[in-house]
């Protein structure tokens, strides 16, 4: 597609449940990133994929969070045993190459609400 | 990445120029200055970047001070669609570990309001 697609756009879940958030990057973009944005704050880095492998997952807050990108395109961010503090907008971005001066293209995000 | 300082908010009138300042007094010689903006309910959008020289593109201009300790994003004629949070980000091409630097470190940015 023309842009980065994230589904669902909104997700409401109960505390303790498991959720999956999906990201479809721009075709041909090898680098993929997940960020999380809390209300009134700038996005914070979670994890970065180069191809199929997670090259840097240092931003994942704890082991309840996990992300995969099995075929080097679509990525899924998985959150186990959700907590109310996980409520945020989860943003995915992709770029043609890693680093350098290439601008990243972000999706519109998935707004996760844990009740 | 070095820290940037931006005003929390600014206001402008439609069709007037807007100058969005950013201070980055601890910038290193290899830090590029990037600007992203985030419209309501959207992800951040790349606007422009530069190193030392002023830069122009279809969206905006970037004016960089000679000592590189500050920069200004210039919207030549603000429209209502330019109302957004504008982020000034410093990013070295190379990470401290020596590999490609892929992280964007966002601050809180400047909330730009455009009045009709």
Short mmCIF file of C-alpha atoms in Angstrom, two decimals:
data_model
loop_
_atom_site.label_atom_id
_atom_site.label_comp_id
_atom_site.label_asym_id
_atom_site.label_seq_id
_atom_site.Cartn_x
_atom_site.Cartn_y
_atom_site.Cartn_z
CA UNK A 1 0.00 0.00 0.00
CA UNK A 2 0.90 3.65 -0.11
CA UNK A 3 1.52 4.01 3.59
CA UNK A 4 2.05 2.11 6.81
CA UNK A 5 -1.16 0.40 7.86
CA UNK A 6 -1.96 -0.44 11.47
CA UNK A 7 -4.89 -2.51 12.67
CA UNK A 8 -7.02 -2.22 14.61
CA UNK A 9 -7.18 1.55 14.89
CA UNK A 10 -8.74 1.23 18.32
CA UNK A 11 -8.69 -1.62 20.80
CA UNK A 12 -10.40 -1.80 24.17
CA UNK A 13 -9.49 -4.75 26.33
CA UNK A 14 -9.93 -5.85 29.88
CA UNK A 15 -7.08 -5.91 32.35
CA UNK A 16 -5.30 -9.24 32.21
CA UNK A 17 -6.23 -10.05 28.61
CA UNK A 18 -3.87 -10.71 25.70
CA UNK A 19 -3.79 -8.37 22.68
CA UNK A 20 -2.12 -8.34 19.29
CA UNK A 21 -1.48 -5.21 17.27
CA UNK A 22 -0.65 -5.49 13.59
CA UNK A 23 1.56 -3.38 11.35
CA UNK A 24 1.78 -3.56 7.55
CA UNK A 25 4.85 -1.56 6.47
CA UNK A 26 5.41 0.03 3.10
CA UNK A 27 6.30 -2.61 0.53
CA UNK A 28 10.05 -2.96 0.19
CA UNK A 29 10.87 -1.27 3.49
CA UNK A 30 13.28 -3.55 5.31
CA UNK A 31 13.41 -1.64 8.58
CA UNK A 32 10.41 -1.57 10.92
CA UNK A 33 9.98 0.17 14.25
CA UNK A 34 7.45 0.17 17.06
CA UNK A 35 6.92 3.21 19.28
CA UNK A 36 4.50 3.90 22.11
CA UNK A 37 2.95 7.29 22.83
CA UNK A 38 1.28 8.19 26.09
CA UNK A 39 -1.06 11.17 26.34
CA UNK A 40 0.78 14.47 26.13
CA UNK A 41 4.14 12.86 25.48
CA UNK A 42 6.26 12.25 22.41
CA UNK A 43 6.57 8.71 21.03
CA UNK A 44 9.00 6.38 22.80
CA UNK A 45 11.01 3.69 21.04
CA UNK A 46 10.07 0.07 21.74
CA UNK A 47 11.71 -2.25 19.21
CA UNK A 48 13.40 -2.25 15.82
CA UNK A 49 13.45 -4.96 13.14
CA UNK A 50 15.87 -5.27 10.27
CA UNK A 51 14.31 -7.91 8.06
CA UNK A 52 12.92 -10.73 10.17
CA UNK A 53 15.08 -10.27 13.23
CA UNK A 54 14.62 -7.93 16.16
CA UNK A 55 17.85 -5.98 16.06
CA UNK A 56 17.06 -3.95 19.17
CA UNK A 57 14.29 -4.64 21.68
CA UNK A 58 15.74 -2.50 24.43
CA UNK A 59 12.68 -0.27 24.57
CA UNK A 60 10.21 -3.03 25.44
CA UNK A 61 9.10 -2.20 29.01
CA UNK A 62 9.01 -5.79 30.32
CA UNK A 63 8.62 -9.40 29.27
CA UNK A 64 4.87 -9.05 28.79
CA UNK A 65 5.68 -7.30 25.51
CA UNK A 66 6.88 -9.23 22.48
CA UNK A 67 6.99 -8.52 18.76
CA UNK A 68 7.54 -10.66 15.69
CA UNK A 69 8.09 -10.14 11.99
CA UNK A 70 8.30 -13.70 10.63
CA UNK A 71 8.51 -12.97 6.91
CA UNK A 72 10.21 -9.61 7.01
CA UNK A 73 7.12 -7.60 6.19
CA UNK A 74 4.09 -7.61 8.52
CA UNK A 75 4.85 -7.27 12.21
CA UNK A 76 2.73 -8.06 15.25
CA UNK A 77 3.21 -6.51 18.68
CA UNK A 78 1.89 -8.83 21.39
CA UNK A 79 1.04 -7.82 24.92
CA UNK A 80 0.26 -10.44 27.55
CA UNK A 81 -1.64 -9.88 30.79
CA UNK A 82 -2.44 -6.29 29.88
CA UNK A 83 -2.39 -3.65 32.61
CA UNK A 84 -4.08 -0.26 32.72
CA UNK A 85 -0.67 1.38 32.39
CA UNK A 86 -0.32 -0.20 28.94
CA UNK A 87 -3.00 2.16 27.64
CA UNK A 88 -1.39 4.29 24.95
CA UNK A 89 -1.16 4.77 21.20
CA UNK A 90 1.14 2.19 19.64
CA UNK A 91 2.84 3.51 16.50
CA UNK A 92 4.59 1.54 13.80
CA UNK A 93 7.04 3.05 11.32
CA UNK A 94 9.07 1.71 8.44
CA UNK A 95 11.98 2.92 6.34
CA UNK A 96 13.70 1.76 3.22
CA UNK A 97 17.00 1.52 4.96
CA UNK A 98 18.21 1.69 8.50
CA UNK A 99 19.52 4.84 10.03
CA UNK A 100 21.18 7.50 7.99
CA UNK A 101 19.09 10.36 6.82
CA UNK A 102 16.08 8.46 5.59
CA UNK A 103 12.82 9.77 6.92
CA UNK A 104 10.60 7.26 8.62
CA UNK A 105 6.98 6.75 7.58
CA UNK A 106 4.67 6.24 10.52
CA UNK A 107 1.25 4.66 10.58
CA UNK A 108 -1.70 6.29 12.32
CA UNK A 109 -1.31 4.02 15.30
CA UNK A 110 -3.47 1.70 17.38
CA UNK A 111 -5.08 3.30 20.39
CA UNK A 112 -5.08 0.67 23.14
CA UNK A 113 -7.30 1.17 26.15
CA UNK A 114 -7.08 -1.29 29.03
CA UNK A 115 -10.09 -1.11 31.35
CA UNK B 1 21.08 11.78 21.25
CA UNK B 2 21.56 15.34 22.44
CA UNK B 3 18.65 17.12 24.03
CA UNK B 4 16.52 19.79 22.37
CA UNK B 5 14.39 22.53 23.92
CA UNK B 6 11.22 23.80 22.27
CA UNK B 7 8.41 26.06 23.46
CA UNK B 8 5.39 24.10 24.63
CA UNK B 9 3.01 25.96 22.35
CA UNK B 10 2.76 28.68 19.72
CA UNK B 11 -0.04 30.40 17.87
CA UNK B 12 -0.19 31.71 14.36
CA UNK B 13 -2.73 33.20 11.99
CA UNK B 14 -3.66 31.55 8.75
CA UNK B 15 -1.56 32.61 5.72
CA UNK B 16 1.11 34.17 7.90
CA UNK B 17 4.65 32.81 8.29
CA UNK B 18 5.47 30.74 11.36
CA UNK B 19 8.90 30.43 12.92
CA UNK B 20 9.25 27.45 15.27
CA UNK B 21 12.44 27.63 17.36
CA UNK B 22 14.55 24.81 18.71
CA UNK B 23 17.56 25.09 21.00
CA UNK B 24 20.19 22.38 21.02
CA UNK B 25 23.21 23.83 22.78
CA UNK B 26 24.87 20.42 23.30
CA UNK B 27 24.68 19.36 19.65
CA UNK B 28 27.66 17.39 18.43
CA UNK B 29 29.40 17.88 15.11
CA UNK B 30 27.79 14.79 13.60
CA UNK B 31 24.22 15.38 14.81
CA UNK B 32 21.68 16.05 12.10
CA UNK B 33 18.68 18.23 12.96
CA UNK B 34 15.40 16.56 12.04
CA UNK B 35 11.88 17.92 12.24
CA UNK B 36 8.77 15.81 12.38
CA UNK B 37 5.20 16.91 12.93
CA UNK B 38 2.20 15.06 14.25
CA UNK B 39 -1.29 16.04 13.18
CA UNK B 40 -4.21 15.11 15.45
CA UNK B 41 -4.89 11.36 15.48
CA UNK B 42 -2.00 10.70 13.11
CA UNK B 43 1.50 9.30 13.44
CA UNK B 44 4.49 11.64 13.17
CA UNK B 45 5.34 12.85 9.67
CA UNK B 46 8.83 13.70 8.43
CA UNK B 47 9.19 17.39 7.58
CA UNK B 48 12.81 18.26 6.92
CA UNK B 49 16.36 17.71 8.11
CA UNK B 50 19.72 19.45 7.85
CA UNK B 51 23.28 19.49 9.14
CA UNK B 52 24.84 22.92 8.69
CA UNK B 53 23.31 24.70 5.72
CA UNK B 54 19.79 26.02 5.50
CA UNK B 55 17.42 23.65 3.73
CA UNK B 56 14.23 24.12 1.77
CA UNK B 57 11.63 21.64 0.61
CA UNK B 58 8.01 21.74 -0.42
CA UNK B 59 6.80 21.63 3.18
CA UNK B 60 9.08 24.03 5.00
CA UNK B 61 12.47 25.68 5.39
CA UNK B 62 15.05 24.94 8.03
CA UNK B 63 17.32 27.74 9.18
CA UNK B 64 20.34 26.59 11.18
CA UNK B 65 22.38 29.00 13.28
CA UNK B 66 26.03 29.37 12.39
CA UNK B 67 27.11 27.79 15.69
CA UNK B 68 24.43 25.09 15.22
CA UNK B 69 23.18 25.57 18.76
CA UNK B 70 19.74 26.50 17.55
CA UNK B 71 17.54 26.12 14.52
CA UNK B 72 14.21 27.38 13.25
CA UNK B 73 11.57 25.60 11.24
CA UNK B 74 9.83 28.05 8.95
CA UNK B 75 6.36 27.52 7.52
CA UNK B 76 6.06 30.25 4.92
CA UNK B 77 2.26 30.49 4.89
CA UNK B 78 0.50 28.65 7.66
CA UNK B 79 -2.73 26.87 6.83
CA UNK B 80 -5.24 25.28 9.15
CA UNK B 81 -3.81 21.91 8.09
CA UNK B 82 -0.47 22.88 9.63
CA UNK B 83 -1.94 22.76 13.14
CA UNK B 84 0.09 19.98 14.77
CA UNK B 85 2.78 19.14 17.32
CA UNK B 86 6.21 19.86 15.83
CA UNK B 87 9.18 17.87 17.08
CA UNK B 88 12.81 18.92 16.74
CA UNK B 89 15.09 15.88 17.00
CA UNK B 90 18.85 15.52 16.89
CA UNK B 91 20.13 12.31 15.39
CA UNK B 92 23.64 11.17 14.65
CA UNK B 93 24.01 8.97 11.62
CA UNK B 94 26.03 6.56 13.74
CA UNK B 95 25.05 5.19 17.13
CA UNK B 96 27.43 5.22 20.13
CA UNK B 97 28.09 1.53 19.48
CA UNK B 98 29.26 2.29 15.96
CA UNK B 99 26.32 0.88 14.02
CA UNK B 100 23.61 2.70 12.12
CA UNK B 101 21.57 4.97 14.33
CA UNK B 102 17.91 4.17 13.85
CA UNK B 103 16.27 5.62 16.93
CA UNK B 104 14.30 8.81 16.99
CA UNK B 105 14.19 10.38 20.45
CA UNK B 106 11.12 12.57 20.67
CA UNK B 107 10.59 15.30 23.27
CA UNK B 108 7.22 16.90 23.90
CA UNK B 109 7.44 19.19 20.90
CA UNK B 110 5.65 22.47 20.19
CA UNK B 111 1.89 22.50 19.78
CA UNK B 112 1.14 24.90 16.92
CA UNK B 113 -2.33 26.40 16.79
CA UNK B 114 -3.35 28.15 13.56
CA UNK B 115 -6.14 30.67 13.84
CA UNK B 116 -8.45 31.29 10.85
#
